[in-house]
Amino acid sequence: MNNIIVYCEIEDGHVVDVSLELLTKGRSLANQLGCKLEALAIGHDIKGIEKQLFPYGADIVHVADDKRLAPYQTLPHTSIVIGVIRDEQPQIALFGATSVGRDLAPRVSSALHSGLTADCTSLEIGEHTENKTGKEYKNLLYQIRPAFGGNIIATIINPDHRPQMATVREGVMKKEIYKVDHAGEVRNADLAKYLNDDDFVLSFLDRQIEKRKIDIKNSSIIVAGGYGVGSKENFNLLFQLAEVLGGEVGASRAAVDAGFAEHARQVGQTGVTVRPKLYIACGISGQIQHTAGMDQSAMIISINNDPNAPINALADYSIVGDIGEVVPKMIKYYKQNSK
Amino acid sequence: MTKKGFKIVVLAKQVPDTRNVGKDAMKADGTVNRAALPAIFNPEDLNALEQALSIKDRYAGTTITILTMGPGRAAEIIREGMYRGADDGVLLTDRKFAGSDTLATSYAISLAVKKLNPDIVIAGRQAIDGDTAQVGPQVAEKMNLPQITYAEEILAIDKGKAVIKRRLERGFEVVSCPMPLVITVNASAPECRSRNAKFVMKFKHAKTVTELQESTSDYMELQSRAYLRIPEWGVADINADDKDLGLSGSPTKVKKIENVVFQAKESKRLSAADADIESLMKELISNHTIG
Ligand SMILES: Cc1cc2nc3c(=O)[nH]c(=O)nc-3n(C[C@H](O)[C@H](O)[C@H](O)COP(=O)(O)OP(=O)(O)OC[C@H]3O[C@@H](n4cnc5c(N)ncnc54)[C@H](O)[C@@H]3O)c2cc1C
């Protein structure tokens, strides 16, 4: 049986979230298909990296550890990914839609002549019947993504070429430990076989990368809390909702002033302006200084116990109710209904 | 004496303007009428053109060719590029290209680029009608050239190497890479300069033969001012293999397209009751807002 492989990005010795999210997704697809999940970790000084990957369901971890492999550069990483894919013949290969994954995956797909779908928002297993020939395909990867500026949702398949390749953005899939003690096998990639000398044409003259910090601007889902959330402890509910939906937590100024949330999360005139796909305003009245920073959101849901709160005029859905009651129900019903 | 200047090919695409889907582009059922969207120069390809122009400013003798693949009307963006300072352009156009995914597109473009044999290929990072960012790296792979993606500035070209600042998610890096190479440019790079009145005068009659034939059948006119002819290249001109083009050359197939239906903003009232919350979450999942 051909397996599923996930290219894992490593930053300062840690596997980044999007790769763990892809392993979580890859694990559930592998269980559905009855195949194994492989992870490919390329970098420098990454001995023991498999310990971070096994709990997310990896059965086999390929490790390529060499000082020339960090920071990321296109050609050597491409050569290794192509080499491992040629040797392992996976049916599916997944990459994060990061600046690394979106540089690497197209190059790999071109070399292998296998189709690639960028920025998938959902991955499913399904079948397909070719219209002209009547040929039937089982267990194809449905690569689902918005296209045309988000105006259409397309389902893409690669019937005849392997691996079926896709990239997915951070936060789109859920990250979930599969088994804390899940065990697997480590294989060292044969670098002498995969790498060529002319893979190393780049020289780095400067490189400055900031540590990860709170940045709600790039999140496609924001769960924002206002003064009505009531306390820092109650804000934990919003963090839970944001986590299951793959979003970030935002806040009104009144909530920030009250110490419920950090200033970096403040949305509005004196905070950041956001345009997420979904903005959930919890206990926020909707004063103009706040709405100026979020009224461009594609969809707005308000949760407020005051049916006349001004935010409701902007909202696509206004839920009239108490946060303590509504938010846990949203988490519960999301978990029950999502795949 | 080393040769003067560089030969640059800028890859550009004419795209429907998906960013501002106004009321006139909406059909009654709430879906988008693509034909009603204005066709524009893909925004990041303009950032790419500006990088090429700035090399031309600094290194005398540099020439810029706009290469675009598309239907006949895509010649518009070649003219637009010439108005802003490009020297010439090539329109890659053939029915056999229709239905190409990014891989088949990259195959055709890479053959045309090989024929032009440039020192530097510069493209926008991605086109707004697909947002895939795949064509640049795939063209580079097909030509066996190194690629530098997310370029924000081409700082210098020295001793056969380009020094480029790349924008990454939380920072930047400056790399040096030997030529020839493929560069893709980010929206964070400087905006493209506007049209130059002198170039507009010079190139407003630059047309493809197909365009000229639409307006005249006069033999003399068709033969005159050859420098104003925008060449059209088809499958035969780039020696492409039919089976690697169009639908047959595309590993990816579109199985299904669903139109996203935009509802008028009309607030729906819900209560905190279980049934209300459950149906809301189901709806958000099914219309891909979450999950
Ligand atoms: C110059 C200037 C700049 C400003 N800049 C900003 C800015 O950048 N961002 C910003 O946000 N504000 C800004 N403000 C402040 C702004 O005017 C409002 O004061 C602030 O947005 C109000 O925050 P709020 O909605 O959280 O609080 P409130 O207005 O107090 O609203 C709380 C809401 O919670 C609801 N509620 C209470 N309890 C519950 C419950 N248990 N369940 C459900 N709902 C409940 C209430 O019905 C109410 O609607 C600025 C003000 C000024 C003057």
XYZ file of C-alpha atoms and ligand atoms in Angstrom:
683
model
C 0.000 0.000 0.000
C 1.334 3.435 -0.891
C 1.605 5.744 2.077
C 0.993 9.394 2.883
C 3.996 11.653 3.403
C 4.131 15.041 5.123
C 7.023 17.466 4.606
C 7.777 18.826 8.084
C 9.192 22.303 8.581
C 11.504 22.889 11.484
C 12.238 26.194 13.209
C 14.848 26.403 15.966
C 14.567 22.694 16.608
C 10.762 22.674 16.722
C 8.379 21.269 14.167
C 6.071 24.133 13.185
C 2.337 23.981 13.839
C 1.233 23.663 10.242
C 3.281 20.458 9.873
C 1.726 18.966 13.011
C -1.705 19.956 11.694
C -0.919 18.148 8.444
C 0.252 15.075 10.341
C -3.056 15.076 12.248
C -4.964 15.266 8.968
C -2.603 12.788 7.318
C -3.154 10.342 10.193
C -6.911 10.355 9.761
C -6.608 9.969 5.971
C -4.105 7.110 6.482
C -6.506 5.343 8.841
C -9.264 5.731 6.290
C -7.071 4.366 3.492
C -5.388 1.705 5.597
C -1.868 2.943 4.879
C 1.018 4.345 6.898
C 1.906 7.945 7.632
C 5.446 9.099 6.853
C 7.098 12.347 7.901
C 10.088 13.941 6.224
C 12.231 16.212 8.397
C 15.048 18.148 6.731
C 17.361 20.467 8.644
C 20.454 20.742 10.780
C 21.006 19.502 14.340
C 17.634 17.822 14.410
C 18.611 14.619 16.175
C 15.615 13.328 18.105
C 13.110 15.274 15.992
C 11.044 12.083 15.658
C 9.999 12.472 19.308
C 7.959 15.496 18.240
C 6.458 13.656 15.254
C 5.461 10.212 16.564
C 2.747 11.513 18.956
C 0.993 13.097 15.962
C 0.738 9.715 14.307
C 3.859 9.370 12.121
C 4.783 5.709 11.556
C 8.023 6.389 9.692
C 10.206 9.491 10.064
C 12.787 10.203 7.360
C 15.535 12.443 8.694
C 17.939 14.483 6.584
C 20.385 16.194 8.930
C 23.242 18.231 7.475
C 24.621 21.680 8.189
C 23.987 22.755 4.592
C 20.259 22.053 4.957
C 19.409 24.970 7.260
C 18.268 27.608 6.635
C 15.947 26.290 3.948
C 17.051 26.635 0.366
C 15.066 25.490 -2.618
C 17.381 23.206 -4.550
C 18.770 20.840 -1.899
C 15.392 20.452 -0.173
C 13.785 19.781 -3.552
C 16.372 17.108 -4.382
C 15.797 15.309 -1.086
C 11.994 15.459 -1.310
C 12.083 14.161 -4.880
C 14.512 11.395 -3.930
C 12.461 10.222 -0.950
C 9.227 10.340 -2.949
C 10.786 8.326 -5.794
C 11.984 5.702 -3.311
C 8.857 5.545 -1.159
C 6.183 6.061 -3.861
C 3.622 7.704 -1.559
C 0.110 8.203 -2.922
C -0.314 11.560 -1.171
C 2.242 14.257 -0.283
C 1.283 17.236 1.916
C 3.116 20.522 2.471
C 2.368 23.615 4.578
C 1.291 26.600 2.479
C 4.113 28.629 4.024
C 6.858 30.579 2.315
C 8.827 27.329 2.360
C 6.064 24.957 1.248
C 4.845 27.239 -1.524
C 8.408 27.526 -2.846
C 9.171 23.818 -2.606
C 5.972 21.952 -3.531
C 5.534 23.416 -7.054
C 9.135 22.630 -7.927
C 8.740 19.055 -6.683
C 5.450 18.617 -8.550
C 7.016 19.889 -11.770
C 9.915 17.440 -11.514
C 7.606 14.502 -10.773
C 4.901 15.629 -13.181
C 2.325 15.207 -10.453
C -0.533 17.603 -9.888
C -0.478 20.067 -7.005
C -3.326 22.024 -5.457
C -2.422 25.120 -3.437
C -4.042 26.347 -0.230
C -6.592 23.597 0.273
C -9.204 24.294 2.911
C -10.379 20.706 3.093
C -8.994 17.283 2.132
C -11.255 14.278 1.762
C -11.164 10.805 0.264
C -13.658 10.107 -2.497
C -14.278 8.364 -5.767
C -14.507 9.516 -9.335
C -15.878 8.236 -12.607
C -14.295 9.623 -15.742
C -17.078 10.953 -17.928
C -15.664 10.002 -21.306
C -14.238 6.579 -20.599
C -16.386 5.481 -17.686
C -13.179 4.577 -15.858
C -13.689 4.379 -12.109
C -11.278 5.622 -9.508
C -11.474 4.732 -5.827
C -9.843 6.481 -2.886
C -8.790 9.672 -4.611
C -7.791 12.725 -2.615
C -10.386 15.472 -3.016
C -8.443 18.719 -2.784
C -10.952 21.407 -1.947
C -10.040 25.075 -2.198
C -11.565 28.449 -2.807
C -10.695 29.956 -6.173
C -11.391 33.053 -8.125
C -10.848 35.404 -5.202
C -12.988 33.231 -2.950
C -16.010 33.420 -5.208
C -16.057 29.718 -5.985
C -15.108 26.517 -4.178
C -13.397 23.972 -6.395
C -12.821 20.267 -5.809
C -9.632 19.172 -7.578
C -8.473 15.603 -8.173
C -5.388 13.989 -9.706
C -6.735 10.741 -11.131
C -3.672 9.416 -12.946
C -0.580 10.928 -11.362
C 1.109 10.187 -8.053
C 1.675 11.488 -5.535
C -1.425 13.615 -5.189
C 0.044 16.813 -3.791
C -1.537 19.622 -1.785
C -0.526 22.580 0.332
C -2.578 23.799 3.307
C -2.242 27.018 5.274
C -1.474 27.152 8.965
C -4.553 27.024 11.163
C -6.826 25.430 8.577
C -6.515 21.871 9.903
C -6.701 20.889 13.552
C -3.594 19.829 15.429
C -4.292 16.915 17.740
C -2.053 14.413 19.494
C -2.860 10.972 18.116
C -1.259 8.839 20.823
C 1.290 10.101 23.310
C 3.153 6.798 23.067
C 2.674 6.135 19.347
C 5.889 4.474 18.197
C 7.496 4.438 14.790
C 10.651 3.930 12.835
C 13.418 6.427 12.020
C 15.188 6.260 8.657
C 18.157 8.417 7.760
C 17.833 9.759 4.234
C 20.724 8.835 1.955
C 22.045 12.332 1.295
C 24.957 11.205 -0.835
C 22.440 9.636 -3.176
C 19.902 12.473 -3.234
C 22.001 15.649 -3.232
C 24.012 17.134 -6.095
C 26.859 19.600 -5.683
C 25.166 22.162 -7.903
C 22.206 22.197 -5.488
C 24.198 24.644 -3.379
C 24.348 27.733 -5.587
C 22.911 30.211 -3.072
C 24.838 32.233 -0.574
C 23.106 33.935 2.334
C 24.263 37.521 2.869
C 21.762 38.423 5.565
C 18.842 36.792 7.303
C 16.604 38.214 10.017
C 13.612 36.308 11.231
C 11.572 37.496 14.184
C 10.310 35.173 16.844
C 6.671 34.244 16.563
C 4.482 36.765 18.324
C 0.817 37.478 18.578
C -0.400 38.472 15.153
C -4.117 38.298 14.663
C -4.048 40.157 11.335
C -3.293 37.077 9.276
C -5.843 34.838 10.920
C -8.833 33.916 8.794
C -10.979 33.363 11.875
C -11.060 35.719 14.853
C -12.948 35.149 18.080
C -12.998 38.564 19.734
C -14.036 39.347 23.278
C -15.242 42.553 24.850
C -15.933 43.901 28.283
C -18.990 41.670 28.428
C -16.774 38.583 28.661
C -16.334 39.640 32.277
C -12.918 38.309 33.282
C -9.566 36.997 32.177
C -10.693 33.494 33.156
C -13.765 33.746 30.938
C -11.481 34.712 28.052
C -10.170 31.132 28.229
C -13.479 30.053 26.731
C -12.750 32.230 23.705
C -9.253 30.742 23.417
C -10.818 27.278 23.386
C -13.255 28.231 20.640
C -10.462 29.871 18.623
C -8.302 26.792 19.023
C -10.912 24.334 17.762
C -11.805 26.599 14.831
C -8.145 27.265 14.018
C -8.416 30.988 14.709
C -6.978 33.713 16.913
C -8.410 35.691 19.815
C -9.036 39.414 19.407
C -10.334 41.948 21.923
C -12.019 45.317 22.306
C -10.256 48.149 24.011
C -12.491 47.898 27.043
C -11.397 44.252 27.422
C -7.730 45.191 27.008
C -8.040 48.081 29.467
C -9.635 45.723 31.976
C -6.627 43.410 31.626
C -8.566 40.520 30.069
C -6.280 40.383 26.985
C -2.944 41.690 25.661
C -2.849 44.927 23.689
C -1.527 43.105 20.600
C -4.999 41.577 20.316
C -6.900 44.881 20.272
C -9.042 45.450 17.211
C -10.158 48.903 16.151
C -9.113 52.435 15.569
C -6.254 52.284 18.071
C -5.573 48.612 17.519
C -5.252 46.504 14.399
C -7.592 46.373 11.432
C -8.617 42.867 10.473
C -10.494 41.326 7.542
C -10.964 37.704 8.465
C -13.322 35.254 6.826
C -15.182 34.998 10.126
C -15.317 37.418 13.064
C -17.134 36.298 16.179
C -17.771 39.275 18.489
C -18.443 38.069 22.039
C -19.707 40.608 24.541
C -18.719 43.545 22.359
C -21.217 46.385 22.097
C -20.010 47.586 18.687
C -18.852 51.174 19.158
C -17.574 52.803 15.975
C -13.965 52.848 17.214
C -14.151 49.063 17.413
C -16.162 48.349 14.283
C -13.793 50.508 12.194
C -11.258 47.730 12.667
C -13.456 44.777 11.739
C -16.394 45.816 9.558
C -14.641 44.462 6.453
C -14.848 40.907 7.798
C -16.505 38.544 5.323
C -18.876 37.198 7.971
C -19.711 38.560 11.402
C -21.412 36.715 14.231
C -22.254 38.552 17.414
C -22.990 36.995 20.765
C -24.543 39.500 23.102
C -27.196 39.339 25.810
C -28.545 42.704 24.721
C -30.782 42.259 21.660
C -30.298 45.945 20.856
C -26.492 46.034 20.948
C -25.270 48.147 17.978
C -22.984 45.308 16.815
C -26.089 43.398 15.730
C -26.659 45.869 12.899
C -23.372 44.726 11.329
C -23.715 41.047 12.090
C -24.799 38.361 9.664
C -25.941 36.339 12.663
C -26.698 37.764 16.047
C -27.040 35.296 18.836
C -28.897 36.817 21.734
C -27.577 35.095 24.807
C -24.939 34.758 27.465
C -21.354 34.011 26.427
C -20.913 31.450 29.174
C -23.752 29.479 27.666
C -23.313 30.054 23.919
C -19.552 29.595 23.469
C -19.350 26.087 25.008
C -22.265 25.047 22.818
C -20.476 26.300 19.715
C -17.420 24.220 20.651
C -19.556 21.179 21.326
C -21.540 21.339 18.090
C -18.505 22.164 16.000
C -16.730 19.071 17.315
C -19.794 16.908 16.755
C -20.284 17.986 13.157
C -16.794 18.516 11.771
C -14.948 15.649 10.161
C 34.665 43.597 -22.551
C 31.614 42.017 -20.975
C 28.310 42.391 -22.705
C 26.229 45.364 -21.759
C 23.020 45.114 -19.830
C 20.842 42.098 -19.301
C 18.130 40.388 -21.251
C 15.056 40.162 -19.033
C 11.794 38.344 -19.683
C 8.844 39.413 -17.522
C 6.044 36.859 -17.222
C 2.703 38.618 -16.992
C -0.915 37.513 -17.030
C -4.144 39.241 -17.843
C -6.635 38.364 -15.100
C -10.231 39.157 -14.220
C -10.283 41.632 -11.349
C -11.527 39.339 -8.598
C -10.738 41.815 -5.837
C -13.622 44.156 -6.358
C -16.582 42.068 -7.263
C -19.147 44.823 -7.514
C -22.893 44.592 -7.877
C -22.854 44.497 -11.697
C -20.743 41.361 -11.581
C -23.290 39.525 -9.464
C -25.894 37.328 -11.067
C -29.385 37.127 -9.671
C -28.572 33.883 -7.868
C -25.737 35.551 -5.958
C -22.919 33.987 -7.987
C -20.213 35.892 -9.820
C -20.513 36.652 -13.514
C -16.858 36.335 -14.508
C -17.369 37.844 -17.915
C -18.490 41.080 -16.282
C -15.258 41.528 -14.358
C -12.737 43.934 -15.882
C -9.559 42.319 -17.279
C -6.457 43.766 -15.658
C -2.691 43.367 -15.522
C -2.141 40.910 -12.678
C -1.070 43.153 -9.753
C 2.076 41.295 -8.685
C 3.212 41.064 -12.319
C 3.322 44.862 -12.249
C 5.586 44.661 -9.197
C 7.717 42.257 -11.258
C 7.828 44.682 -14.184
C 8.989 47.460 -11.875
C 11.927 45.311 -10.713
C 12.867 44.736 -14.344
C 12.577 48.455 -15.128
C 14.764 49.341 -12.188
C 17.460 46.983 -13.509
C 17.109 48.674 -16.887
C 17.549 52.073 -15.167
C 20.759 50.916 -13.526
C 22.339 48.745 -16.225
C 22.371 50.382 -19.632
C 21.695 48.091 -22.545
C 19.160 46.008 -20.608
C 16.105 44.916 -22.589
C 12.732 43.812 -21.272
C 10.377 41.457 -23.095
C 6.873 40.843 -21.724
C 5.776 37.247 -22.219
C 2.119 36.482 -21.708
C 0.010 33.432 -22.402
C -3.658 33.940 -23.068
C -6.310 34.751 -25.625
C -5.862 37.431 -28.296
C -6.996 40.262 -26.084
C -4.126 39.604 -23.675
C -2.008 41.670 -26.109
C -3.461 44.585 -24.119
C -1.141 43.925 -21.223
C 1.900 43.685 -23.494
C 1.084 47.204 -24.715
C 0.505 48.289 -21.125
C 3.985 46.981 -20.236
C 5.510 48.812 -23.204
C 3.805 52.061 -22.129
C 5.632 51.701 -18.839
C 9.056 50.969 -20.317
C 9.271 47.393 -21.644
C 10.904 47.052 -25.058
C 8.709 44.424 -26.654
C 6.542 41.424 -25.977
C 5.400 38.024 -27.121
C 1.854 36.683 -26.945
C 1.738 32.935 -26.452
C -1.629 31.967 -27.805
C -3.122 28.772 -29.183
C -6.394 26.913 -28.723
C -4.368 23.917 -27.658
C -3.315 25.755 -24.494
C -6.910 25.932 -23.274
C -7.674 23.977 -20.122
C -4.037 23.874 -18.977
C -3.407 23.615 -15.254
C -0.324 25.255 -13.734
C 1.944 22.417 -14.832
C 0.902 22.450 -18.502
C 1.019 26.264 -18.444
C 4.547 26.187 -17.036
C 5.583 23.731 -19.743
C 4.426 26.062 -22.538
C 5.885 29.152 -20.885
C 9.224 27.455 -20.219
C 9.575 26.564 -23.919
C 8.851 30.146 -24.939
C 11.343 31.443 -22.378
C 14.002 29.041 -23.678
C 13.481 30.444 -27.140
C 13.967 33.981 -25.812
C 17.057 32.841 -23.880
C 17.148 35.585 -21.207
C 19.583 36.191 -18.340
C 16.770 36.826 -15.877
C 13.116 35.775 -15.781
C 10.925 37.839 -13.459
C 7.310 37.026 -12.632
C 4.764 38.077 -10.056
C 4.494 35.711 -7.103
C 0.945 34.694 -7.994
C -2.072 35.659 -10.094
C -5.224 36.829 -8.358
C -7.536 34.523 -10.300
C -5.843 31.399 -8.949
C -3.583 32.445 -6.060
C -1.470 29.321 -6.541
C 2.060 30.805 -6.820
C 3.043 27.686 -8.742
C 3.936 28.840 -12.239
C 7.161 30.674 -11.295
C 8.795 27.717 -9.499
C 7.504 25.248 -12.096
C 8.950 27.263 -14.987
C 12.259 27.389 -13.089
C 12.246 23.623 -12.604
C 11.397 22.935 -16.238
C 14.323 25.122 -17.304
C 16.583 23.631 -14.645
C 17.274 27.109 -13.258
C 17.459 28.253 -9.647
C 14.449 30.200 -8.348
C 14.214 33.067 -5.898
C 10.638 33.514 -4.720
C 9.016 36.410 -2.776
C 11.590 38.923 -3.977
C 11.102 42.425 -2.635
C 14.092 44.043 -4.236
C 16.795 43.082 -6.683
C 19.610 44.908 -4.942
C 22.428 44.428 -7.427
C 23.758 42.298 -10.221
C 27.452 41.667 -10.038
C 29.846 39.126 -11.544
C 27.056 37.004 -12.936
C 25.118 36.907 -9.681
C 21.927 38.625 -8.613
C 21.640 39.866 -5.027
C 18.043 39.730 -3.917
C 16.091 40.604 -0.790
C 13.324 38.082 -0.106
C 10.313 38.764 2.121
C 9.434 35.836 4.387
C 6.549 35.424 6.815
C 8.289 36.990 9.795
C 11.367 38.556 8.346
C 13.608 38.739 5.332
C 16.773 37.288 3.869
C 19.280 38.552 1.338
C 20.691 35.928 -0.990
C 23.048 35.897 -3.908
C 22.246 33.566 -6.789
C 23.992 32.948 -10.118
C 22.278 33.849 -13.381
C 20.344 32.785 -15.314
C 17.583 32.480 -12.739
C 13.843 32.869 -12.189
C 12.623 35.473 -9.694
C 9.078 35.882 -8.390
C 8.114 39.229 -6.887
C 5.855 39.968 -3.922
C 3.176 42.609 -3.570
C 5.321 44.178 -0.833
C 7.832 45.238 -3.507
C 7.649 48.815 -4.876
C 4.656 49.630 -7.061
C 5.114 49.890 -10.791
C 5.785 53.334 -12.242
C 2.990 54.771 -14.347
C 2.810 55.076 -18.113
C 5.277 57.323 -19.868
C 3.602 59.625 -22.417
C 6.499 59.171 -24.840
C 6.131 55.376 -24.796
C 2.353 55.602 -25.152
C 2.865 57.622 -28.349
C 5.475 55.195 -29.589
C 3.646 51.955 -28.888
C -0.049 52.674 -29.110
C -0.076 51.115 -32.561
C 1.833 48.025 -31.434
C -0.500 45.207 -32.377
C -0.545 41.520 -33.076
C -1.239 40.518 -36.667
C -4.598 39.184 -35.536
C -5.501 42.561 -34.054
C -4.331 44.368 -37.196
C -6.342 42.102 -39.449
C -9.426 43.008 -37.482
C -8.992 46.655 -38.415
C -7.497 46.490 -41.896
C -6.843 44.171 -44.779
C -4.505 46.634 -46.430
C -1.373 44.783 -47.450
C 0.866 47.830 -47.115
C -0.360 48.625 -43.678
C 0.031 45.060 -42.517
C 3.634 45.053 -43.722
C 4.653 48.478 -42.449
C 6.400 49.356 -39.212
C 7.422 45.818 -38.366
C 8.807 46.947 -35.013
C 5.213 47.558 -33.964
C 4.202 43.958 -34.546
C 3.651 41.929 -31.366
C 4.572 38.359 -32.277
C 2.046 35.617 -31.626
C 3.524 32.227 -30.877
C 1.547 29.012 -31.062
C 2.356 25.382 -30.296
C 4.507 25.000 -33.422
C 6.578 28.104 -32.680
C 7.751 26.698 -29.362
C 8.000 23.060 -30.519
C 5.632 21.915 -27.810
C 4.294 18.404 -27.560
C 0.475 18.440 -27.763
C 0.099 15.743 -25.161
C 1.789 17.928 -22.533
C -0.600 20.816 -23.133
C -4.180 21.629 -22.254
C -6.313 19.026 -20.521
C -4.119 16.067 -21.491
C -1.012 17.766 -20.075
C -2.707 18.643 -16.793
C -2.485 16.107 -13.957
C -5.084 18.016 -11.939
C -8.728 17.915 -12.970
C -11.559 19.999 -11.648
C -14.150 17.600 -10.333
C -16.652 20.098 -9.068
C -17.178 23.844 -8.831
C -19.567 25.332 -6.325
C -20.426 28.972 -6.494
C -20.252 30.770 -3.218
C -23.556 32.464 -2.744
C -23.356 35.871 -1.161
C -26.358 36.766 0.876
C -27.383 40.337 1.305
C -26.403 41.571 4.745
C -29.442 40.884 6.730
C -28.922 39.921 10.281
C -30.335 36.599 11.307
C -31.486 36.427 14.900
C -30.629 33.310 16.827
C -31.186 32.287 20.423
C -28.847 30.416 22.720
C -30.965 27.288 22.349
C -29.112 24.116 21.359
C -31.007 23.737 18.096
C -30.083 27.270 16.945
C -26.397 26.891 17.746
C -26.175 23.444 16.209
C -27.754 24.521 12.928
C -25.481 27.580 12.785
C -22.345 25.461 13.235
C -23.551 22.999 10.599
C -24.179 25.807 8.161
C -20.742 27.365 8.761
C -19.095 23.990 8.171
C -21.055 23.242 5.021
C -20.325 26.608 3.424
C -16.602 26.251 4.284
C -16.490 29.283 6.583
C -14.996 26.980 9.229
C -13.621 23.465 9.361
C -10.098 57.839 20.696
C -10.680 56.493 20.981
C -10.130 55.365 20.410
C -10.683 54.106 20.648
N -10.126 53.012 20.031
C -10.688 51.795 20.226
C -10.179 50.619 19.558
O -9.188 50.663 18.817
N -10.801 49.450 19.774
C -11.884 49.318 20.604
O -12.416 48.195 20.752
N -12.370 50.397 21.254
C -11.791 51.630 21.097
N -12.297 52.700 21.783
C -13.301 52.471 22.829
C -14.722 52.315 22.293
O -15.291 53.601 22.189
C -15.574 51.477 23.247
O -15.512 52.039 24.521
C -15.126 50.014 23.359
O -14.980 49.472 22.076
C -16.168 49.223 24.106
O -15.741 47.926 24.320
P -16.793 46.759 24.552
O -17.710 46.667 23.433
O -15.978 45.531 24.856
O -17.477 47.170 25.924
P -18.942 47.673 26.213
O -19.304 48.789 25.348
O -19.015 47.817 27.665
O -19.837 46.455 25.740
C -19.958 45.254 26.433
C -21.036 44.451 25.729
O -21.084 43.140 26.301
C -22.449 42.745 26.443
N -22.474 41.763 27.526
C -22.285 41.968 28.862
N -22.326 40.803 29.524
C -22.537 39.831 28.611
C -22.684 38.424 28.681
N -22.574 37.744 29.843
N -22.920 37.736 27.559
C -23.030 38.406 26.377
N -22.876 39.728 26.238
C -22.649 40.449 27.355
C -23.199 44.006 26.720
O -24.543 43.874 26.318
C -22.443 45.031 25.865
O -23.012 45.110 24.564
C -11.772 53.979 21.536
C -12.316 55.103 22.116
C -11.801 56.347 21.849
C -12.423 57.544 22.487
